[in-house]
Coordinates of C-alpha atoms in Angstrom, one line a residue:
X795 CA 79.6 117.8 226.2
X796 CA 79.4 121.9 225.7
X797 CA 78.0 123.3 222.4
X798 CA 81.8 123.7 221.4
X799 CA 82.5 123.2 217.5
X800 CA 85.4 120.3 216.7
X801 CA 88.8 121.6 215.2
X802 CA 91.0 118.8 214.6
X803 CA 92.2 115.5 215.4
X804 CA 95.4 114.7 217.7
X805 CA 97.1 111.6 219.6
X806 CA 95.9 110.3 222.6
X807 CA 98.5 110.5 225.5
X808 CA 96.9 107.7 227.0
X809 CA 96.0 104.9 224.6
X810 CA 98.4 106.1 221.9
X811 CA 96.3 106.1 219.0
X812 CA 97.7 108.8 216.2
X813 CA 93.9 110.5 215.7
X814 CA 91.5 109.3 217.9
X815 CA 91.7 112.2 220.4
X816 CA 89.0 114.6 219.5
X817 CA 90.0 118.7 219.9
X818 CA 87.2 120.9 220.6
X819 CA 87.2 125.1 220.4
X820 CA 86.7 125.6 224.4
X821 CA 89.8 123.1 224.6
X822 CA 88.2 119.7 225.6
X823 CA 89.8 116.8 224.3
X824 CA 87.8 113.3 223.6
X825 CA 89.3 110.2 223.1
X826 CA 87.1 107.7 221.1
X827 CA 89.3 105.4 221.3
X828 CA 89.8 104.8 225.3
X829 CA 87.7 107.6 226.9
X830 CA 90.4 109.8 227.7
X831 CA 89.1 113.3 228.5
X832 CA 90.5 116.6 229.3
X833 CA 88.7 119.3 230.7
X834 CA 88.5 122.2 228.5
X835 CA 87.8 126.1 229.6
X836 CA 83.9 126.3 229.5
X837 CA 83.7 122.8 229.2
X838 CA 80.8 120.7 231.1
X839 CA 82.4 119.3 233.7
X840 CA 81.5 115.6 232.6
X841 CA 82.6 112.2 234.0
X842 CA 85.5 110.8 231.5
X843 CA 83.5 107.7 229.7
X844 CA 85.5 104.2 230.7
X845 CA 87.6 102.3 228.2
X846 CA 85.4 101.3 225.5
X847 CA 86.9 98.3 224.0
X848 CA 84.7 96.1 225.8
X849 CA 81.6 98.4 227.0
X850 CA 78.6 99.8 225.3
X851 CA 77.5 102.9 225.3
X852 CA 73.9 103.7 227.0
X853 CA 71.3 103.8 223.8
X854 CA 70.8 107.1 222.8
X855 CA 67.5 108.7 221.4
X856 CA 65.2 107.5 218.7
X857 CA 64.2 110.4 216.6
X858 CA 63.9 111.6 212.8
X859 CA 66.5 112.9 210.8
X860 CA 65.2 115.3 208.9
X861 CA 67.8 116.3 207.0
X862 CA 68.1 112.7 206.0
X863 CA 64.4 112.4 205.4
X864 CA 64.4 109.4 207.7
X865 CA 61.6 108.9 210.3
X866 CA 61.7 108.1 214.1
X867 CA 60.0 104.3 213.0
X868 CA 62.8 104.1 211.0
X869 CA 65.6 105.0 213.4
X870 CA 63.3 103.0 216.0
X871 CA 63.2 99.8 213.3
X872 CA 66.4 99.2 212.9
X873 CA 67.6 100.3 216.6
X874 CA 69.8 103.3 215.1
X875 CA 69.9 105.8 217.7
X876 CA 71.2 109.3 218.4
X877 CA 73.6 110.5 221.4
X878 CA 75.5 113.7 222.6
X879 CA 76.1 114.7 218.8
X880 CA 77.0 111.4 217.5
X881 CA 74.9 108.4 215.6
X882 CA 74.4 104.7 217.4
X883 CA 74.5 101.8 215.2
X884 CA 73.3 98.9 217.3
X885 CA 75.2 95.8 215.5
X886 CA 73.5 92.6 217.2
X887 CA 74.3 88.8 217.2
X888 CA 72.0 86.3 215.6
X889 CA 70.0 86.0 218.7
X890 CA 69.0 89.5 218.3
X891 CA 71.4 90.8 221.3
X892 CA 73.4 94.3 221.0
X893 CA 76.9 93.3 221.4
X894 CA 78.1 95.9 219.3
X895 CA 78.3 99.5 218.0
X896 CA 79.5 101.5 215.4
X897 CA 79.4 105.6 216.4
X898 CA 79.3 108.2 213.7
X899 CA 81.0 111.3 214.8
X900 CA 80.2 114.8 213.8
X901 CA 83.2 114.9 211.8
X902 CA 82.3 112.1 209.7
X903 CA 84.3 109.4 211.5
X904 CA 84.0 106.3 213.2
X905 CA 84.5 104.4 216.4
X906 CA 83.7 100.8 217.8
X907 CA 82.3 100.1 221.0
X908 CA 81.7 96.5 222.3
X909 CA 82.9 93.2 220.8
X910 CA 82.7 93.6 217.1
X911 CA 83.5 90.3 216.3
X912 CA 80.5 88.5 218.5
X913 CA 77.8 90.2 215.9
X914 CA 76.2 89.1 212.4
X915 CA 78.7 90.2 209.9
X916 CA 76.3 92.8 208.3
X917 CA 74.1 95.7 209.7
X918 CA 71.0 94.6 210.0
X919 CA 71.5 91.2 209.5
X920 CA 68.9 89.7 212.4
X921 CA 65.7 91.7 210.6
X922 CA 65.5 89.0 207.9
X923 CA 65.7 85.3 208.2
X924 CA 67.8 83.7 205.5
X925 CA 66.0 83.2 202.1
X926 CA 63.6 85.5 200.0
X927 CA 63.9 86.5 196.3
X928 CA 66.0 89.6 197.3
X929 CA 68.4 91.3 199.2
X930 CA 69.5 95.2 199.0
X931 CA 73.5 95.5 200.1
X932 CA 74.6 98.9 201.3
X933 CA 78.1 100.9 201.3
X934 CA 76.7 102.1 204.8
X935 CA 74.0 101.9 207.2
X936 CA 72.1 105.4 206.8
X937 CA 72.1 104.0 202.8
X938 CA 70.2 100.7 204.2
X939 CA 67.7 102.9 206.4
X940 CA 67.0 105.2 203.4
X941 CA 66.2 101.8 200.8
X942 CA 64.2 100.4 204.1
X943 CA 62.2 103.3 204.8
X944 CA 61.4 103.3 200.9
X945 CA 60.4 99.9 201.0
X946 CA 58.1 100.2 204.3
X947 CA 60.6 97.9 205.9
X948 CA 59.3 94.8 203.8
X949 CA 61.8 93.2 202.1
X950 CA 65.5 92.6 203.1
X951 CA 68.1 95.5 203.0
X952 CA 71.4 95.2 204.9
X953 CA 74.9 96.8 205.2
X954 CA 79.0 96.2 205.0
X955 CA 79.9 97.7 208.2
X956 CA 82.9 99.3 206.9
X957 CA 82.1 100.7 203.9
X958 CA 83.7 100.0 200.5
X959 CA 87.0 99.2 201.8
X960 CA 85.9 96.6 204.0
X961 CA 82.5 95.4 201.7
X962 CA 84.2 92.0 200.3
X963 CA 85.7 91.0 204.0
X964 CA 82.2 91.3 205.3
X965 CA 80.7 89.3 202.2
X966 CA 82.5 86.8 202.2
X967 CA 81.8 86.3 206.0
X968 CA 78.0 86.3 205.5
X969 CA 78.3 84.7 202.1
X970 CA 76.0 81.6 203.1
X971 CA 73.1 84.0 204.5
X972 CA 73.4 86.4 201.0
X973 CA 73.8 82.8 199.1
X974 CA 70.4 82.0 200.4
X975 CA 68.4 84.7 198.2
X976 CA 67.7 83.8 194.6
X977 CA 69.0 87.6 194.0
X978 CA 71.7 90.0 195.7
X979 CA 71.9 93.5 194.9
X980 CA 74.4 95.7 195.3
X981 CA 73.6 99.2 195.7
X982 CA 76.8 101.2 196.4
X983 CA 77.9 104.4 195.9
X984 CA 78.3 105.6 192.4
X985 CA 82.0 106.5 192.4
X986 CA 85.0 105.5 191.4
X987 CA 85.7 103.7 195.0
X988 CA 81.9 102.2 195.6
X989 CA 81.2 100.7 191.9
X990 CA 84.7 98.2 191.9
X991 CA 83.9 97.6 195.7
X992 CA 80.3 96.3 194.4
X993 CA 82.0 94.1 191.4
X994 CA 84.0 92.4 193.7
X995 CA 81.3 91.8 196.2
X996 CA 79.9 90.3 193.6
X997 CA 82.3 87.8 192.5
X998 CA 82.6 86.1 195.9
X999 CA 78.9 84.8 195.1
X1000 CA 77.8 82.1 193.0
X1001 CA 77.5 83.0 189.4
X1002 CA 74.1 84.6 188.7
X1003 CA 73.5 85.2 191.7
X1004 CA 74.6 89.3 191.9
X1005 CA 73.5 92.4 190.4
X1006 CA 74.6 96.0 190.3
X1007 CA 72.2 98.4 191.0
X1008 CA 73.3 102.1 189.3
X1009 CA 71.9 105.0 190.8
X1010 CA 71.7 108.6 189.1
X1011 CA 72.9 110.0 192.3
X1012 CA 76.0 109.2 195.2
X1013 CA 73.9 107.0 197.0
X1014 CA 70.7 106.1 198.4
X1015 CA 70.6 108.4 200.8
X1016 CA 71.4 111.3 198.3
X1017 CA 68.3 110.0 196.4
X1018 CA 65.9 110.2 199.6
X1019 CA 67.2 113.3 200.7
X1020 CA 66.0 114.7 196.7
X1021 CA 63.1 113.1 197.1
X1022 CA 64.0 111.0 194.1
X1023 CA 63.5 107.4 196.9
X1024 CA 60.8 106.3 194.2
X1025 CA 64.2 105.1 191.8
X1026 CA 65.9 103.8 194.8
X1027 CA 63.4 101.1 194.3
X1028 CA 63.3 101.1 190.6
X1029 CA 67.3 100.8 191.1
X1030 CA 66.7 97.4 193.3
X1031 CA 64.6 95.9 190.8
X1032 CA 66.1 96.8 187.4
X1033 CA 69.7 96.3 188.5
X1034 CA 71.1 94.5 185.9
X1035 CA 72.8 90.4 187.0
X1036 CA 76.1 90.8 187.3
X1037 CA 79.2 89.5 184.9
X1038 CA 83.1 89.7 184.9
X1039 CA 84.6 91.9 182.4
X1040 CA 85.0 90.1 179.2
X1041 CA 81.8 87.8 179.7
X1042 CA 79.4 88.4 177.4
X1043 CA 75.4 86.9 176.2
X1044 CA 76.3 85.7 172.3
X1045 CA 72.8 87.4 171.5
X1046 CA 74.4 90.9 172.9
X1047 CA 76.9 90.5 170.2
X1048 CA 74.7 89.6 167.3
X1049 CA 75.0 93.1 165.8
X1050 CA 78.5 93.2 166.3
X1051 CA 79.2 90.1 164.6
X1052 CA 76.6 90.8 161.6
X1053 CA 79.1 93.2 160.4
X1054 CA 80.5 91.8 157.4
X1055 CA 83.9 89.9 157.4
X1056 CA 86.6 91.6 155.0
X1057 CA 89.7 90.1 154.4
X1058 CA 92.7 91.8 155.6
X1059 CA 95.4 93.8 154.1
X1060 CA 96.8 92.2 151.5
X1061 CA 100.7 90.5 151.4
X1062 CA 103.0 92.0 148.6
X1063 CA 102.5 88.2 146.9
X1064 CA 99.1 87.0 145.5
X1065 CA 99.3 83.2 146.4
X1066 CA 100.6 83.8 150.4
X1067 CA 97.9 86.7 150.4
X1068 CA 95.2 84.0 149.3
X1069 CA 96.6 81.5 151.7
X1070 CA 96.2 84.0 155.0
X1071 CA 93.2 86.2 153.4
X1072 CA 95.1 88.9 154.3
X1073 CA 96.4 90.8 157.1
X1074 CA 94.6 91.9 160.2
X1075 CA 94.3 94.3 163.2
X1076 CA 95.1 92.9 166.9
X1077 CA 97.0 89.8 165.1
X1078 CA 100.8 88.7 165.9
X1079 CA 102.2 87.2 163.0
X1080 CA 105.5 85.7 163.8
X1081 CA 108.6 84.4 161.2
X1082 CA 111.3 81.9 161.7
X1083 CA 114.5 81.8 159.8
X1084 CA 117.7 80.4 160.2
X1085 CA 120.7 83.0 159.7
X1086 CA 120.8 84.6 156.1
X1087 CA 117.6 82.6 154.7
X1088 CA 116.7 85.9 153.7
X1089 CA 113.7 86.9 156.2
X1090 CA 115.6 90.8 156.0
X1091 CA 114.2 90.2 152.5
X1092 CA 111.4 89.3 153.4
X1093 CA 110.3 91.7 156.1
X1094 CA 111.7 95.1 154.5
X1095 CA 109.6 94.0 151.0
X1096 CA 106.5 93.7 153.2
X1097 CA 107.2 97.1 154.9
X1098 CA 107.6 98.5 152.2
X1099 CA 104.6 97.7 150.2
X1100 CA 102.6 98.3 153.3
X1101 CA 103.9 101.8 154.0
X1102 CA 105.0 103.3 150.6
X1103 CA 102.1 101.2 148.8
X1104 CA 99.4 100.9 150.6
X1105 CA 100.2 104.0 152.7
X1106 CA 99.9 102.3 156.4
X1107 CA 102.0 104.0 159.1
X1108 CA 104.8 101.4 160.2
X1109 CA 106.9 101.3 162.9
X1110 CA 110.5 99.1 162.6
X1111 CA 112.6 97.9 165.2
X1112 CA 115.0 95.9 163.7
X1113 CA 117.7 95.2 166.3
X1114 CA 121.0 94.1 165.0
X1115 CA 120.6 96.0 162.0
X1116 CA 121.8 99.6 161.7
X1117 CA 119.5 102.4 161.2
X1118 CA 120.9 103.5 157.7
X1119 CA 120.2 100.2 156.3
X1120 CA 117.2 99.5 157.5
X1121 CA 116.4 103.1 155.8
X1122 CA 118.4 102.4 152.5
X1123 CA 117.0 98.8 152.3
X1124 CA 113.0 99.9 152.6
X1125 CA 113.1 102.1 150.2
X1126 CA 115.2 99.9 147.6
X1127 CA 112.6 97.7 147.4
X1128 CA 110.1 100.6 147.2
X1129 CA 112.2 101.3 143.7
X1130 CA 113.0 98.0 142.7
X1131 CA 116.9 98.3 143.6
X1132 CA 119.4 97.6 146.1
X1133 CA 120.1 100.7 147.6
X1134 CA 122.0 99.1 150.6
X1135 CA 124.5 97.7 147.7
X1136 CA 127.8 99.8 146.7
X1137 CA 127.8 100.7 143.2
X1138 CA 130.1 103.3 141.5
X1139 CA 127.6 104.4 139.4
X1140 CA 125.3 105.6 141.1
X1141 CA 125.7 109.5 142.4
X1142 CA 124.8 110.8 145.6
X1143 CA 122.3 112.9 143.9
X1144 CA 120.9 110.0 142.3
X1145 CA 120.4 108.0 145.5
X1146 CA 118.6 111.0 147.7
X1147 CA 116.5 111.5 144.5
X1148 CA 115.5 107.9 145.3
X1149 CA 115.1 108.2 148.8
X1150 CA 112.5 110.6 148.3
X1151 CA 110.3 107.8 147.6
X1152 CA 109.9 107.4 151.4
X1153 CA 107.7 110.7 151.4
X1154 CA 105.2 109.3 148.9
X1155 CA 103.9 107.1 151.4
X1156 CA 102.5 106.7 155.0
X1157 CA 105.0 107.5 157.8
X1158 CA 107.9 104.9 158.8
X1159 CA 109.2 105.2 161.9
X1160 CA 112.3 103.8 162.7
X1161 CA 114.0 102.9 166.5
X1162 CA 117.3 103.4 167.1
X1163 CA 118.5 100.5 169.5
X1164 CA 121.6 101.5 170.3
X1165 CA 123.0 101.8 174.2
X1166 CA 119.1 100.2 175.3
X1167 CA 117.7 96.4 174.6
X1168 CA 115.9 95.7 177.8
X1169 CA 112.0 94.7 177.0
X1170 CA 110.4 97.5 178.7
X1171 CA 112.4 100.1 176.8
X1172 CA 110.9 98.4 173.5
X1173 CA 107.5 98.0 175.3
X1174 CA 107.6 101.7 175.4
X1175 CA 108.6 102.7 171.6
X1176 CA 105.6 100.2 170.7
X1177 CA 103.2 102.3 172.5
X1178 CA 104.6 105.7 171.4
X1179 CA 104.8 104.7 167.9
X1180 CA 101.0 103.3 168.1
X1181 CA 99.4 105.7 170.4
X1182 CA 101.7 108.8 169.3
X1183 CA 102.4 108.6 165.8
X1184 CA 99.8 106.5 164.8
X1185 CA 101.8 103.2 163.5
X1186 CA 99.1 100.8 162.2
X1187 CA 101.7 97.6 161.8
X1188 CA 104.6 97.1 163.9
X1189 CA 107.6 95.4 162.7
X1190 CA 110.6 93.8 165.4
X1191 CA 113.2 91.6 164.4
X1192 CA 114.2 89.6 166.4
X1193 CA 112.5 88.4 169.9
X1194 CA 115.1 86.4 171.1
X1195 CA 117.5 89.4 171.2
X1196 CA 115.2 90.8 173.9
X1197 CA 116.0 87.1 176.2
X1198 CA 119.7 87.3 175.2
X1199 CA 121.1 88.6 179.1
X1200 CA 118.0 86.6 180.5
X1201 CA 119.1 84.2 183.4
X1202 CA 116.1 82.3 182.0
X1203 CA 115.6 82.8 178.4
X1204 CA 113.1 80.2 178.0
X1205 CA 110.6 81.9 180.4
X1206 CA 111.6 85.6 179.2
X1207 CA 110.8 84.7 175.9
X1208 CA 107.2 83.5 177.5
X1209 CA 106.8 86.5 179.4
X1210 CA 107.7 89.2 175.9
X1211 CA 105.5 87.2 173.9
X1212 CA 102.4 87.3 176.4
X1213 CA 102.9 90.9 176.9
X1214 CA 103.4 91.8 173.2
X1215 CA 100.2 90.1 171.6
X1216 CA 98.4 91.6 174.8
X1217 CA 99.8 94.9 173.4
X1218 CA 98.5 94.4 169.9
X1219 CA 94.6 93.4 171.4
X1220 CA 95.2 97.0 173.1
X1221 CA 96.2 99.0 171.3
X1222 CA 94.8 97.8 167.2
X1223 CA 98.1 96.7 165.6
X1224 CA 99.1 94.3 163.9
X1225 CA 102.6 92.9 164.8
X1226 CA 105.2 90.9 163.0
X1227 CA 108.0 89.4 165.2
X1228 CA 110.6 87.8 164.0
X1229 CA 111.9 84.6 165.5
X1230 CA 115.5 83.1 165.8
X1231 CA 115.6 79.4 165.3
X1232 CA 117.0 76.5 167.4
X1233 CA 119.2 74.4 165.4
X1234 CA 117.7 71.5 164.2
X1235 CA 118.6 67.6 164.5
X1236 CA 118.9 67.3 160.6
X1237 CA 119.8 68.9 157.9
X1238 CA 120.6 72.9 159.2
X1239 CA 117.8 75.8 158.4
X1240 CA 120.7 77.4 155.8
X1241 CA 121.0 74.7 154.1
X1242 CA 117.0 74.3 153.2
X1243 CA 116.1 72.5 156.4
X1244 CA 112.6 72.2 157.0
X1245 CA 111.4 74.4 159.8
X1246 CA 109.1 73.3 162.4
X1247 CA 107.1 75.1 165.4
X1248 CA 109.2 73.3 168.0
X1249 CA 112.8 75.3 166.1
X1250 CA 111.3 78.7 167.3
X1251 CA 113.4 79.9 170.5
X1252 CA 109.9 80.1 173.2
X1253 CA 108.0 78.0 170.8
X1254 CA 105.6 77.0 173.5
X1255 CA 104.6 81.0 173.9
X1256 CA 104.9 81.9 170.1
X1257 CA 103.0 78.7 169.5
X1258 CA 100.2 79.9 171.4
X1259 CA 100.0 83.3 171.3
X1260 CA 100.9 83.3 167.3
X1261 CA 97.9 83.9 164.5
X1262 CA 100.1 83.1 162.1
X1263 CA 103.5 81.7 161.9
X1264 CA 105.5 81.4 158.9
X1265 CA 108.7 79.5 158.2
X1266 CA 111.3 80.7 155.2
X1267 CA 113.8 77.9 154.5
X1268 CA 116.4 78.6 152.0
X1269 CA 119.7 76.1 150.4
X1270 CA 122.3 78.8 150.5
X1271 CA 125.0 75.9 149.3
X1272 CA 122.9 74.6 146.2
X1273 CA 124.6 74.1 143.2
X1274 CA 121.8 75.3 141.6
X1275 CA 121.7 79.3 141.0
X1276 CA 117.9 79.3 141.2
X1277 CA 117.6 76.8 144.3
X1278 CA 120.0 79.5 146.2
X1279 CA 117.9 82.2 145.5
X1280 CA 114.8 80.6 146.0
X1281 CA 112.8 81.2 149.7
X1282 CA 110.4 78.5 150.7
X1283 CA 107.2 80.8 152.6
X1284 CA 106.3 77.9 155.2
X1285 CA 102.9 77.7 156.7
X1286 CA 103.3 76.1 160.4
X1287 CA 99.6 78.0 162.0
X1288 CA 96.8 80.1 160.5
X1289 CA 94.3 81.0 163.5
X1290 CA 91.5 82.1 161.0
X1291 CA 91.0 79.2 159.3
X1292 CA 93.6 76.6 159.6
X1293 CA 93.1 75.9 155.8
X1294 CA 96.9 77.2 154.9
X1295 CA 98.4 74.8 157.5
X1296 CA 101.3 72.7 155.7
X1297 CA 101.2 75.1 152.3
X1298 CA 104.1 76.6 151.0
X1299 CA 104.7 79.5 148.9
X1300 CA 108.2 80.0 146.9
X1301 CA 109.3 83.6 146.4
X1302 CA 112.7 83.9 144.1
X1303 CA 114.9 87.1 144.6
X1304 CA 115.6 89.0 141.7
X1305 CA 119.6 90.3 142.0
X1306 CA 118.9 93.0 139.5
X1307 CA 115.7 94.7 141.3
X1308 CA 116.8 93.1 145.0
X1309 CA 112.7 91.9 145.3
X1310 CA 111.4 88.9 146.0
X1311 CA 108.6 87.6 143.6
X1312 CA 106.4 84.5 143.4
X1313 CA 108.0 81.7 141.6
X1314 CA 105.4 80.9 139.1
X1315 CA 105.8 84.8 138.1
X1316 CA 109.1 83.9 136.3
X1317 CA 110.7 86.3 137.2
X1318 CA 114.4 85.8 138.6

């Protein structure tokens, strides 16, 4: 080949790859590929090299690298050799016979030449029998000469043959040689392609078998070339043992969990606060309630106090309610009346003067639902009332309107609830969902039937996905005035402790004031 400098690559007319044909200034043309060649002006008139599919090329030259830092013993050790301005990577079978080779181009790219499949699946493989304490794993093989050469060539160092994109193919191919050493590291680059590559080398081993190495540089190569190869071998030997996200040593989290426990926010009513010790971040709290057992009550008395009260940014999506009422109901119970209710005497100034109650408090933002349902619209007001506005507690009533057009609603109900608790790990709420209920075999929810886990539409994913779920049952045809406005507060599961399983709590509506108060209060 002349001295001519690359420009660019092209198609090969006769193999057809898209880029394999190599362009050169004085017009030669290489392909690395099939050997195609063109004769350029100026060019060395050079016999085209034969099809290489099958065929070797000669062994080039064994010589240092200097602006690698690596030495001829090295090139010579690991049968890495240099031809007509390209690198030779010898890849050998187990008997210690080239029957491949990878060929680094000036341009950074790479060919094969022989019958890649017939060697070990990693570079370098046949230096080191199987078994040892260690093993270095490289991104590429100038990284595995550069932690070699640093190691005097003692202790086992081997390569992926194509790179990080290729690194868990090749692993799990050689998995029974790398299973052999007590310890595999893996020491690729340090960027955002090299460190996942290494994680999930590392998960096709046995666990405890794998560590991460972390260099303060690209690679090891990078680090010899600085003269920094000293930490390429503190790298080897500090790299830490390897675990899956979310795995954890209990003693790493003694710290963490020595930080005293506080109970949560508090409930508007002392005895169901008691019950639940509160309210807490990342928890789904779900309620089930049979058509007008009061649960609007219910949830608008709890936003309320949690907003206006105890000044806690709230998001409410209440979907079959209109946004006006929603509004007019909060902050009724933020002044002890029912706002939502027509009465004559009350003047227009006299209700925006008690509306104004909604600015004394934290932020309440409301969704507007009409024209759009569908479960990844509502996915997406979650996140920008969280993330955005900063909503601390998210409010949606109900779930099962989210499964109503759902070929399946069984499974779509699964499928919201798994992605909604997932949502309030992520992103530090706590949510309160409300549930409809199925109807029951005996006496109906509106008439003070007792409600059960197995009622809630999706039970089996509210069941499970649930910290706490609450029940309100309700006799709306009682004779007795009292009974009808009486709400039974149903514990059915309390993650924290379990100790509030089975216990009720009885909140009576006051008609005057339109809130709900404990029972034993006396109020009514």
């Amino acid at each position: 080949m002349s001295e001519s400098v690359f420009l660019r690559h092209e198609s090969c007319p006769s193999c057809g790859s898209r880029d394999n044909l190599a362009r050169y200034s004085d017009g030669h043309a290489h392909c690395f590929g099939c050997g195609h060649y063109e004769r350029g002006e100026g060019a060395i008139d050079t016999k085209p090299r034969p099809r290489m599919s099958n065929d070797l090329l000669d062994r080039g030259r064994f010589e240092a690298l200097p602006k690698r830092r690596l030495t001829e013993d090295t090139l010579r050790h690991w049968d890495y050799s240099l031809g007509d301005g390209v690198h030779i990577a010898a890849y050998k079978d187990a008997a210690g016979n080239t029957v491949a080779q990878k060929v680094r181009r000036p341009d950074k790219t790479f060919s094969w030449y022989g019958v890649k499949n017939n060697a070990l699946p990693l570079y370098g493989q046949w230096l080191w029998k199987p078994g040892g304490k260690r093993i270095v794993v490289t991104e590429g093989e100038i990284d595995a000469l550069s932690v070699s050469q640093m190691q005097g060539h003692k202790w086992p160092v081997v390569s992926v043959p194509d790179g990080a994109q290729g690194a868990v193919k090749a692993v799990r191919k050689a998995v029974e040689y790398l299973e052999s050493f007590d310890t595999v590291v893996f020491m690729f680059d340090n960027d955002e392609i090299g460190r996942p590559a290494a994680e999930a080398c590392a998960a096709v081993l046995s666990p405890g078998k794998a560590a991460i190495a972390t260099l303060p540089l690209k690679d090891p190569s990078d680090m010899l070339q600085a003269g920094r190869g000293d930490e390429i071998i503190r790298a080897a030997w500090e790299a830490q043992p390897w675990r899956p996200d979310g795995v954890h040593l209990a003693t790493d989290l003694i710290v963490e969990a020595a930080t005293p426990i506080e109970r949560g926010l508090p409930w508007p009513w002392p005895e169901l606060d008691a019950l639940l010790y509160g309210r807490r971040p990342t928890e789904v709290y779900t309620i089930g309630a049979g058509t007008g057992v009061g649960k609007t009550d219910f949830l608008t008395q709890l936003i309320a106090y949690t907003a206006v009260d105890l000044r806690e940014p709230v998001g409410v999506l209440f979907l079959e309610q209109p946004k006006r009422e929603t509004v007019l109901r909060i902050a009724g119970k933020a002044v002890g009346e029912r706002l939502h209710v027509p009465d004559p005497k009350r003047t227009q100034a006299d209700l925006e003067a008690k509306l104004e109650v909604l600015r004394k408090g934290a932020p309440i933002l409301i969704y507007d639902h009409f024209g759009s349902l569908d479960f990844e619209t509502i996915v997406s007001r979650i996140r920008y009332m969280a993330v955005a506005q900063g909503a601390k507690h998210v409010f949606l009533d109900h779930l099962t309107a989210l499964a109503a057009a759902a070929d399946d609603e069984r499974k779509s109900l699964e499928h919201a609830m798994s992605v909604l608790a997932s949502m309030a790990q992520e992103l530090n709420i706590t949510l309160y969902v409300v549930s409809h209920l199925a109807t029951p075999d005996g006496t109906p929810h509106e008439e003070g039937g007792r409600v059960a886990i197995r009622h809630f539409k999706g039970s089996r994913a509210i069941g499970f996905w649930s910290h706490v779920m609450l029940g309100l049952e309700r006799d709306q045809q009682s004779d007795d005035e009292e009974e009808r406005a009486t709400t039974t507060v149903r514990i059915l599961k309390e993650r924290l402790t379990g100790d509030g399983v089975g216990r009720t709590v009885r909140l009576r509506y006051d008609r005057n004031t339109g809130l709900l108060h404990e029972a034993d209060t006396g109020a009514f």
